[in-house]
Short mmCIF file of C-alpha atoms and ligand atoms in Angstrom, two decimals:
data_model
loop_
_atom_site.label_atom_id
_atom_site.label_comp_id
_atom_site.label_asym_id
_atom_site.label_seq_id
_atom_site.Cartn_x
_atom_site.Cartn_y
_atom_site.Cartn_z
CA MET F 32 0.00 0.00 0.00
CA PRO F 33 1.57 3.34 -0.96
CA GLU F 34 2.12 5.71 1.92
CA PRO F 35 0.00 8.88 1.89
CA LEU F 36 1.61 12.27 1.59
CA ARG F 37 1.61 13.64 5.12
CA ILE F 38 1.13 17.31 5.91
CA ALA F 39 1.09 18.67 9.45
CA VAL F 40 -0.57 21.96 10.35
CA ALA F 41 1.07 23.40 13.45
CA SER F 42 1.36 26.68 15.33
CA GLY F 43 3.40 27.93 18.23
CA LYS F 44 0.34 28.65 20.32
CA GLY F 45 -3.39 28.03 20.43
CA GLY F 46 -5.98 30.34 18.90
CA THR F 47 -4.13 31.08 15.67
CA GLY F 48 -6.72 29.38 13.49
CA LYS F 49 -4.69 26.20 13.12
CA THR F 50 -7.63 23.82 13.33
CA THR F 51 -9.75 26.04 11.07
CA LEU F 52 -7.06 25.80 8.47
CA SER F 53 -6.28 22.10 8.82
CA SER F 54 -9.94 21.14 8.48
CA ALA F 55 -10.40 23.50 5.51
CA LEU F 56 -7.34 21.98 3.89
CA ALA F 57 -8.77 18.50 4.43
CA LEU F 58 -12.08 19.54 2.85
CA VAL F 59 -10.36 20.97 -0.20
CA ALA F 60 -8.07 17.94 -0.47
CA ALA F 61 -11.04 15.57 -0.22
CA GLY F 62 -12.48 17.16 -3.36
CA ARG F 63 -9.57 15.74 -5.35
CA TYR F 64 -7.88 12.98 -3.38
CA ALA F 65 -8.68 10.26 -0.88
CA THR F 66 -7.96 12.19 2.32
CA ARG F 67 -7.59 11.47 5.99
CA LEU F 68 -7.34 13.89 8.88
CA LEU F 69 -5.71 13.05 12.21
CA ASP F 70 -6.51 15.38 15.09
CA CYS F 71 -3.27 15.16 17.07
CA ASP F 72 -4.19 17.87 19.58
CA VAL F 73 -4.79 15.22 22.25
CA GLU F 74 -5.31 17.67 25.11
CA ALA F 75 -8.11 19.50 23.33
CA PRO F 76 -9.16 17.75 20.11
CA ASN F 77 -11.62 19.96 18.24
CA ALA F 78 -11.27 19.31 14.52
CA ALA F 79 -14.42 17.18 14.81
CA LEU F 80 -16.37 20.39 15.49
CA ALA F 81 -15.55 21.73 12.04
CA LEU F 82 -15.60 18.44 10.11
CA ARG F 83 -18.50 16.74 11.94
CA PRO F 84 -17.48 13.13 11.34
CA SER F 85 -19.69 10.30 12.53
CA LEU F 86 -17.43 8.45 14.93
CA SER F 87 -18.00 4.73 14.71
CA GLU F 88 -14.90 3.17 16.23
CA GLN F 89 -13.16 3.57 19.54
CA ARG F 90 -10.03 2.20 21.19
CA ALA F 91 -8.43 2.72 24.57
CA VAL F 92 -4.72 3.53 24.75
CA SER F 93 -2.69 2.29 27.67
CA ILE F 94 0.94 2.33 28.71
CA PRO F 95 2.92 -0.09 30.87
CA VAL F 96 3.35 1.41 34.35
CA PRO F 97 5.58 -0.15 36.99
CA ARG F 98 4.35 -2.10 40.00
CA VAL F 99 6.69 -2.86 42.88
CA ASP F 100 7.05 -6.14 44.72
CA GLU F 101 7.87 -4.73 48.17
CA ALA F 102 9.07 -8.16 49.32
CA ARG F 103 12.00 -7.93 46.89
CA CYS F 104 12.57 -4.15 46.99
CA THR F 105 15.54 -2.94 49.03
CA HIS F 106 14.49 0.73 48.63
CA CYS F 107 17.80 1.48 46.98
CA GLY F 108 16.35 4.46 45.11
CA ARG F 109 17.75 3.60 41.67
CA CYS F 110 14.33 3.56 40.00
CA ALA F 111 13.40 7.06 41.19
CA GLU F 112 16.81 8.34 40.15
CA VAL F 113 16.46 7.05 36.59
CA CYS F 114 12.89 8.29 36.05
CA ARG F 115 13.06 11.48 33.97
CA PHE F 116 9.42 12.21 34.69
CA ASN F 117 9.59 12.03 38.50
CA ALA F 118 6.84 9.43 38.55
CA LEU F 119 8.52 7.47 41.36
CA ALA F 120 9.52 8.24 44.91
CA VAL F 121 11.42 5.84 47.15
CA THR F 122 10.99 6.20 50.88
CA PRO F 123 12.73 3.93 53.39
CA ARG F 124 9.57 1.83 53.65
CA GLN F 125 7.85 1.93 50.29
CA VAL F 126 8.04 2.95 46.64
CA LEU F 127 5.33 5.31 45.46
CA VAL F 128 4.31 5.20 41.81
CA PHE F 129 2.42 8.14 40.29
CA ASP F 130 0.76 6.54 37.27
CA GLU F 131 -0.38 9.88 35.88
CA LEU F 132 3.22 11.10 35.63
CA CYS F 133 4.56 7.85 34.14
CA HIS F 134 5.35 7.78 30.42
CA GLY F 135 5.72 4.02 30.27
CA CYS F 136 9.37 4.18 29.20
CA GLY F 137 10.38 1.07 31.16
CA SER F 138 13.68 2.53 32.43
CA CYS F 139 12.88 1.85 36.08
CA VAL F 140 11.98 -1.80 35.45
CA TRP F 141 15.16 -2.22 33.47
CA ILE F 142 17.45 -0.64 36.07
CA CYS F 143 16.04 -2.27 39.22
CA PRO F 144 18.87 -4.44 40.56
CA GLU F 145 16.46 -6.69 42.50
CA GLN F 146 13.98 -7.37 39.67
CA ALA F 147 11.41 -6.01 42.07
CA MET F 148 9.41 -4.25 39.36
CA SER F 149 6.90 -5.57 36.88
CA GLU F 150 4.67 -3.77 34.41
CA SER F 151 0.94 -3.39 34.37
CA GLU F 152 -1.18 -1.70 31.68
CA ALA F 153 -2.86 1.57 32.66
CA ARG F 154 -5.25 3.48 30.44
CA ILE F 155 -4.19 7.04 29.56
CA GLY F 156 -6.66 8.01 26.86
CA MET F 157 -8.51 6.90 23.78
CA LEU F 158 -8.81 7.05 20.03
CA ASP F 159 -11.97 7.69 17.99
CA ALA F 160 -12.43 7.24 14.26
CA GLY F 161 -15.02 7.54 11.57
CA THR F 162 -15.71 9.29 8.30
CA THR F 163 -17.29 12.61 7.36
CA GLU F 164 -20.14 13.24 4.93
CA THR F 165 -17.58 14.93 2.73
CA GLY F 166 -15.70 11.64 2.53
CA ILE F 167 -12.78 12.37 4.83
CA ASP F 168 -11.40 9.55 6.95
CA PHE F 169 -11.12 11.00 10.43
CA ALA F 170 -9.43 9.99 13.68
CA GLN F 171 -8.60 11.78 16.89
CA GLY F 172 -6.76 10.99 20.08
CA SER F 173 -7.71 12.29 23.49
CA LEU F 174 -5.78 12.22 26.71
CA ASP F 175 -7.64 11.35 29.91
CA VAL F 176 -7.93 14.20 32.42
CA GLY F 177 -4.92 14.33 34.75
CA GLN F 178 -2.65 12.35 32.43
CA SER F 179 0.57 14.03 31.44
CA SER F 180 1.92 12.50 28.24
CA GLY F 181 0.16 12.62 24.89
CA VAL F 182 3.05 10.97 23.07
CA PRO F 183 1.91 7.33 23.49
CA ILE F 184 -1.55 8.35 22.26
CA LEU F 185 -0.05 9.94 19.18
CA ARG F 186 2.01 6.85 18.46
CA ALA F 187 -1.12 4.70 18.68
CA LEU F 188 -3.09 7.19 16.57
CA LYS F 189 -0.50 7.16 13.82
CA ARG F 190 -0.39 3.36 13.71
CA TRP F 191 -4.14 2.80 13.76
CA THR F 192 -6.10 1.74 10.69
CA PRO F 193 -9.78 1.71 11.64
CA ALA F 194 -12.05 -0.63 9.69
CA ALA F 195 -14.29 2.26 8.60
CA TRP F 196 -11.52 3.91 6.62
CA ARG F 197 -10.89 3.62 2.90
CA VAL F 198 -7.87 1.57 2.04
CA SER F 199 -5.29 3.97 0.72
CA PRO F 200 -5.46 7.71 1.24
CA ARG F 201 -3.38 9.97 -0.95
CA ILE F 202 -3.24 12.82 1.58
CA GLU F 203 -2.97 12.71 5.36
CA ILE F 204 -3.41 15.98 7.22
CA ARG F 205 -2.41 16.20 10.86
CA ASP F 206 -3.74 18.91 13.12
CA ALA F 207 -0.80 19.29 15.52
CA PRO F 208 -1.08 20.30 19.18
CA PRO F 209 -0.30 23.98 19.85
CA GLY F 210 3.09 24.90 21.25
CA ALA F 211 6.48 23.24 20.95
CA SER F 212 6.12 20.22 23.26
CA CYS F 213 7.15 16.58 22.85
CA ALA F 214 3.67 15.95 21.44
CA VAL F 215 4.33 18.49 18.68
CA VAL F 216 7.61 16.80 17.84
CA GLU F 217 5.88 13.41 17.78
CA THR F 218 3.23 14.77 15.40
CA LEU F 219 5.79 16.32 13.05
CA ARG F 220 8.35 13.55 13.18
CA ASP F 221 7.34 11.58 10.10
CA VAL F 222 5.45 14.10 7.95
CA ASP F 223 6.48 15.19 4.45
CA ALA F 224 5.75 18.89 4.93
CA ALA F 225 4.68 21.27 7.68
CA LEU F 226 2.43 24.29 7.44
CA LEU F 227 2.90 26.73 10.31
CA VAL F 228 0.04 29.06 11.12
CA THR F 229 0.96 32.35 12.74
CA GLU F 230 -0.15 35.90 13.33
CA PRO F 231 1.87 38.94 12.27
CA THR F 232 2.59 40.08 15.83
CA PRO F 233 5.66 39.91 18.09
CA PHE F 234 4.08 37.02 20.04
CA GLY F 235 3.23 35.26 16.80
CA LEU F 236 6.83 35.62 15.66
CA HIS F 237 8.23 34.34 18.94
CA ASP F 238 6.05 31.21 18.83
CA LEU F 239 6.68 30.71 15.13
CA LYS F 240 10.44 30.64 15.67
CA GLN F 241 10.10 27.81 18.20
CA VAL F 242 8.16 25.60 15.80
CA VAL F 243 10.45 26.49 12.90
CA ALA F 244 13.34 25.28 15.06
CA ILE F 245 11.62 21.89 15.47
CA CYS F 246 10.94 21.65 11.74
CA ARG F 247 14.56 22.48 10.93
CA GLU F 248 15.76 19.88 13.41
CA LEU F 249 13.56 17.29 11.71
CA GLY F 250 14.60 18.48 8.25
CA LEU F 251 11.01 19.19 7.19
CA PRO F 252 10.00 21.25 4.18
CA THR F 253 8.14 24.09 5.88
CA ALA F 254 5.74 26.82 4.78
CA VAL F 255 3.81 29.52 6.61
CA ALA F 256 0.21 30.74 6.61
CA ILE F 257 -0.49 34.14 8.11
CA ASN F 258 -3.82 34.52 9.85
CA ARG F 259 -5.29 37.93 10.74
CA ASP F 260 -3.03 39.40 8.10
CA GLY F 261 -2.87 43.19 8.37
CA ILE F 262 -2.76 43.46 12.15
CA GLY F 263 0.62 43.90 13.84
CA ASP F 264 3.82 44.54 11.94
CA ALA F 265 6.04 43.19 9.16
CA ALA F 266 8.43 41.27 11.43
CA VAL F 267 6.91 37.85 10.62
CA GLU F 268 7.18 38.61 6.94
CA ASP F 269 10.81 39.73 7.23
CA TYR F 270 11.65 36.63 9.25
CA CYS F 271 10.05 34.33 6.63
CA ALA F 272 11.98 36.05 3.85
CA GLU F 273 15.22 35.74 5.77
CA GLN F 274 14.59 32.05 6.56
CA ALA F 275 13.37 31.29 3.01
CA LEU F 276 10.00 30.15 4.36
CA PRO F 277 7.34 30.50 1.67
CA ILE F 278 4.14 32.23 2.79
CA LEU F 279 1.47 30.17 1.06
CA LEU F 280 -1.69 31.76 2.43
CA ARG F 281 -2.83 35.00 4.03
CA ILE F 282 -6.17 35.32 5.74
CA PRO F 283 -7.02 38.94 6.51
CA LEU F 284 -8.89 39.81 9.68
CA GLU F 285 -12.52 40.02 8.64
CA ARG F 286 -15.33 40.27 11.10
CA HIS F 287 -17.91 38.17 9.23
CA LEU F 288 -15.32 35.44 8.88
CA ALA F 289 -14.45 35.44 12.56
CA GLU F 290 -18.13 35.33 13.52
CA SER F 291 -18.99 32.53 11.15
CA LEU F 292 -16.01 30.46 12.32
CA ALA F 293 -16.98 31.04 15.93
CA GLN F 294 -20.35 29.49 15.15
CA GLY F 295 -18.56 26.28 14.21
CA ASN F 296 -18.66 26.69 10.45
CA SER F 297 -15.70 25.47 8.47
CA LEU F 298 -13.62 28.07 6.67
CA ILE F 299 -15.11 27.08 3.32
CA GLU F 300 -18.67 27.43 4.61
CA ALA F 301 -17.78 30.76 6.20
CA ALA F 302 -15.95 32.11 3.18
CA PRO F 303 -16.40 30.20 -0.09
CA GLU F 304 -13.98 32.63 -1.74
CA TYR F 305 -11.18 30.77 0.08
CA ARG F 306 -11.70 27.59 -1.90
CA GLU F 307 -9.30 28.71 -4.62
CA PRO F 308 -6.52 30.00 -2.34
CA LEU F 309 -6.84 26.82 -0.26
CA ALA F 310 -6.52 24.64 -3.35
CA ARG F 311 -3.37 26.58 -4.24
CA LEU F 312 -2.12 26.17 -0.68
CA LEU F 313 -2.61 22.40 -0.90
CA GLN F 314 -0.87 22.30 -4.26
CA GLY F 315 1.99 24.37 -2.86
CA LEU F 316 2.38 22.00 0.08
CA ILE F 317 2.32 18.92 -2.15
CA GLU F 318 5.01 20.47 -4.36
CA LEU F 319 7.06 21.37 -1.32
CA ALA F 320 6.76 17.83 0.04
CA GLU F 321 7.65 16.22 -3.30
CA ALA F 322 10.46 18.59 -4.26
CA PRO F 323 13.80 16.79 -4.43
CA ARG F 324 15.83 17.44 -1.30
CA MET U 218 17.00 16.94 64.57
CA LYS U 219 17.42 17.77 60.87
CA ILE U 220 14.79 20.07 59.38
CA ALA U 221 14.42 21.80 56.00
CA ILE U 222 12.89 25.14 55.09
CA THR U 223 12.10 26.11 51.51
CA ILE U 224 14.07 29.25 50.58
CA THR U 225 14.13 31.71 47.67
CA ALA U 226 17.88 31.40 46.87
CA PRO U 227 20.56 28.78 47.58
CA GLN U 228 22.04 30.72 50.52
CA THR U 229 21.64 29.97 54.20
CA ASP U 230 20.44 33.53 54.89
CA ALA U 231 17.85 33.61 52.09
CA PRO U 232 14.22 34.30 53.01
CA ALA U 233 11.63 31.52 53.11
CA ASP U 234 10.00 30.48 49.82
CA PRO U 235 6.25 29.82 50.09
CA ARG U 236 6.34 27.14 47.39
CA PHE U 237 7.48 23.59 47.97
CA GLY U 238 8.05 21.76 44.66
CA ARG U 239 9.10 24.91 42.83
CA ALA U 240 11.05 26.47 45.71
CA ALA U 241 14.44 27.83 44.62
CA ALA U 242 16.33 25.91 47.29
CA PHE U 243 16.19 24.19 50.66
CA CYS U 244 17.97 25.23 53.83
CA VAL U 245 18.76 22.15 55.88
CA ILE U 246 19.23 22.97 59.56
CA ASP U 247 20.58 20.79 62.32
CA THR U 248 18.56 22.09 65.26
CA ASP U 249 20.98 20.58 67.79
CA SER U 250 24.20 22.12 66.46
CA GLY U 251 22.65 25.05 64.59
CA ALA U 252 24.59 24.09 61.42
CA ARG U 253 22.97 25.17 58.16
CA GLU U 254 23.41 24.05 54.57
CA ALA U 255 21.71 25.38 51.45
CA HIS U 256 20.80 22.92 48.66
CA PRO U 257 19.49 24.07 45.28
CA ASN U 258 16.19 22.41 44.37
CA PRO U 259 16.86 19.98 41.50
CA ALA U 260 13.12 19.87 40.78
CA LEU U 261 13.29 23.36 39.25
CA GLU U 262 14.52 21.71 36.06
CA ALA U 263 11.70 19.18 36.06
CA ALA U 264 9.03 19.43 33.37
CA SER U 265 6.74 17.26 35.47
CA GLY U 266 6.58 15.87 38.98
CA ALA U 267 8.47 18.74 40.61
CA GLY U 268 6.80 18.05 43.96
CA VAL U 269 7.79 14.37 43.86
CA ARG U 270 11.37 15.23 42.96
CA ALA U 271 11.69 17.88 45.66
CA ALA U 272 10.24 15.50 48.25
CA GLN U 273 12.65 12.76 47.18
CA THR U 274 15.54 15.20 47.54
CA LEU U 275 14.63 15.95 51.15
CA ILE U 276 14.13 12.28 51.97
CA ASP U 277 17.58 11.53 50.54
CA LEU U 278 19.06 14.36 52.64
CA GLY U 279 17.76 12.60 55.74
CA VAL U 280 15.49 15.44 56.82
CA GLU U 281 12.89 14.69 59.52
CA ALA U 282 10.66 17.77 59.28
CA VAL U 283 9.86 20.33 56.58
CA ILE U 284 8.63 23.92 56.78
CA SER U 285 7.06 25.46 53.68
CA GLY U 286 4.12 27.65 52.66
CA ALA U 287 2.13 24.93 50.91
CA TYR U 288 2.44 21.32 49.72
CA GLY U 289 1.04 19.91 46.52
CA PRO U 290 -0.84 16.62 46.83
CA LYS U 291 1.93 14.44 45.44
CA ALA U 292 4.67 16.06 47.48
CA HIS U 293 2.51 15.74 50.58
CA GLN U 294 1.88 12.09 49.88
CA VAL U 295 5.56 11.27 49.40
CA LEU U 296 6.75 13.22 52.44
CA ALA U 297 4.03 11.77 54.64
CA ALA U 298 4.80 8.23 53.42
CA ALA U 299 8.41 8.78 54.44
CA GLY U 300 7.22 9.85 57.89
CA LEU U 301 8.41 13.46 57.73
CA GLY U 302 6.67 16.11 59.83
CA LEU U 303 5.16 18.76 57.55
CA TYR U 304 4.73 22.28 58.92
CA LEU U 305 3.25 25.42 57.44
CA ALA U 306 5.20 28.68 57.38
CA PRO U 307 2.89 31.66 57.98
CA ALA U 308 2.98 33.94 54.91
CA GLU U 309 4.23 36.95 56.91
CA VAL U 310 7.20 35.14 58.48
CA LYS U 311 10.10 35.08 56.01
CA GLU U 312 13.10 34.93 58.31
CA LEU U 313 14.61 31.51 58.95
CA ASP U 314 15.51 32.26 62.59
CA ALA U 315 11.93 33.22 63.32
CA LEU U 316 10.61 30.07 61.65
CA ILE U 317 13.05 27.83 63.50
CA GLU U 318 12.10 29.43 66.79
CA ARG U 319 8.39 28.95 66.09
CA PHE U 320 9.02 25.37 65.06
CA GLN U 321 10.89 24.62 68.28
CA SER U 322 8.25 26.24 70.45
CA GLY U 323 5.55 24.18 68.72
CA ALA U 324 3.84 27.27 67.27
CA LEU U 325 3.77 26.10 63.62
CA ALA U 326 0.62 24.42 62.26
CA ARG U 327 0.94 21.02 60.68
CA ALA U 328 0.02 20.61 57.01
CA GLU U 329 -2.56 17.86 57.41
CA THR U 330 -4.36 18.51 54.16
CA ALA U 331 -3.69 17.00 50.79
CA THR U 332 -6.16 16.05 48.14
CA ASN U 333 -5.11 12.61 47.04
CA GLY U 334 -3.67 13.03 43.58
CA GLY U 335 -1.68 9.81 43.25
CA HIS U 336 -1.63 6.15 44.19
CA ALA U 337 0.65 4.42 46.61
CA HIS U 338 1.52 0.83 45.81
CA ALA U 339 2.79 -0.56 49.01
S1 SF4 P 139 15.24 0.08 41.98
FE1 SF4 P 139 14.12 -1.76 42.59
S2 SF4 P 139 15.00 -2.29 44.58
FE2 SF4 P 139 15.61 -0.18 44.16
S3 SF4 P 139 14.00 1.04 45.11
FE3 SF4 P 139 13.38 0.76 43.01
S4 SF4 P 139 12.08 -1.05 43.04
FE4 SF4 P 139 13.19 -1.03 44.96
S1 SF4 P 140 8.28 3.55 33.25
FE1 SF4 P 140 9.64 5.32 32.86
S2 SF4 P 140 8.31 7.08 33.24
FE2 SF4 P 140 7.28 5.33 34.17
S3 SF4 P 140 7.96 5.32 36.28
FE3 SF4 P 140 9.37 3.98 35.16
S4 SF4 P 140 11.06 5.31 34.57
FE4 SF4 P 140 9.37 6.65 35.17
#
């Protein structure tokens, strides 16, 4: 089965219109190609609001968390020392395990000199999948409240092939989590191109630079979309020129657009005139992804 | 007896820090000899579980009682499981000498409260 072309839509912070754009891109792509959208914003998945898929399949995601056999444990403290996530504490009488801080990495089990640790599966979140009326294959991951790591959910999301999906999509669009966390890196890791959504303000520029750094590190072809174009200053533009980042779309600040989007309409419903620019954006991203590197 | 007070800088004359897990440092005091040592809080670097890490640090230092402004649920759970006495520093008292004196005269309230945010597997 040929791999789809994978495009991630990311932004340094929330509220930049990232999900609006990723779902609009999926809608435009679905008009021409078999398309799938993965909502990777596991702490607050909301692409389903714009795309309205009927979700027909569900799966729990769990990670292996350590359990301690106190009869064998000498309370040496090695496990707590090796845990990068501070999910363990060793007191002279017992080992405390904080499941919600554990990332399931297995380091503690591996290092325990007494083989006093074993692993037990603990649920951290779930996956949902289905299709939309517009023919998009859809899946999202969501982290349970109080859990700290979205990365295992993203790994499971990326590997999952729900029965409801069509066999071989040409385009996969990933709505990345906001920010520059491990979950963002996990989302971007194996994509063919990244589209970064930003605003032309000093804050927008600051956040943009952080995500650009991740994309550079991963060697990703990267382009920029400017939302609320016309507010702020030219610093984002200058930065993009200097970094040779193509600006593939500009969405000016328009009140009717903002209001329509706030009512849960997709960008194309809110502003049909964006169909053409979005088709060009998609084409630009495909060319970027397929350009010889 | 060895006690620790959360402080705002890694110096033995620094004022008390009201936070526990994200305190800048700990002042460890031997109440018998009066000796003091400042230890930076390694949990400041932690992306997660700062309270657990800070609590572990004090356990490893062999402290028997802690004085701080507040304890998160996980830190409280770890410190209590290790049998440490947890005391609350009144917000207006910043000076270590004053806190030590209040501790020794039994004037500090114990931090009994903690919403249970984790699980102990004994
Ligand atoms: S490493 Fe093993 S023996 Fe040491 S404290 Fe942890 S569980 Fe106990
Ligand atoms: S599995 Fe990894 S993250 Fe979980 S407690 Fe052990 S060392 Fe920490």
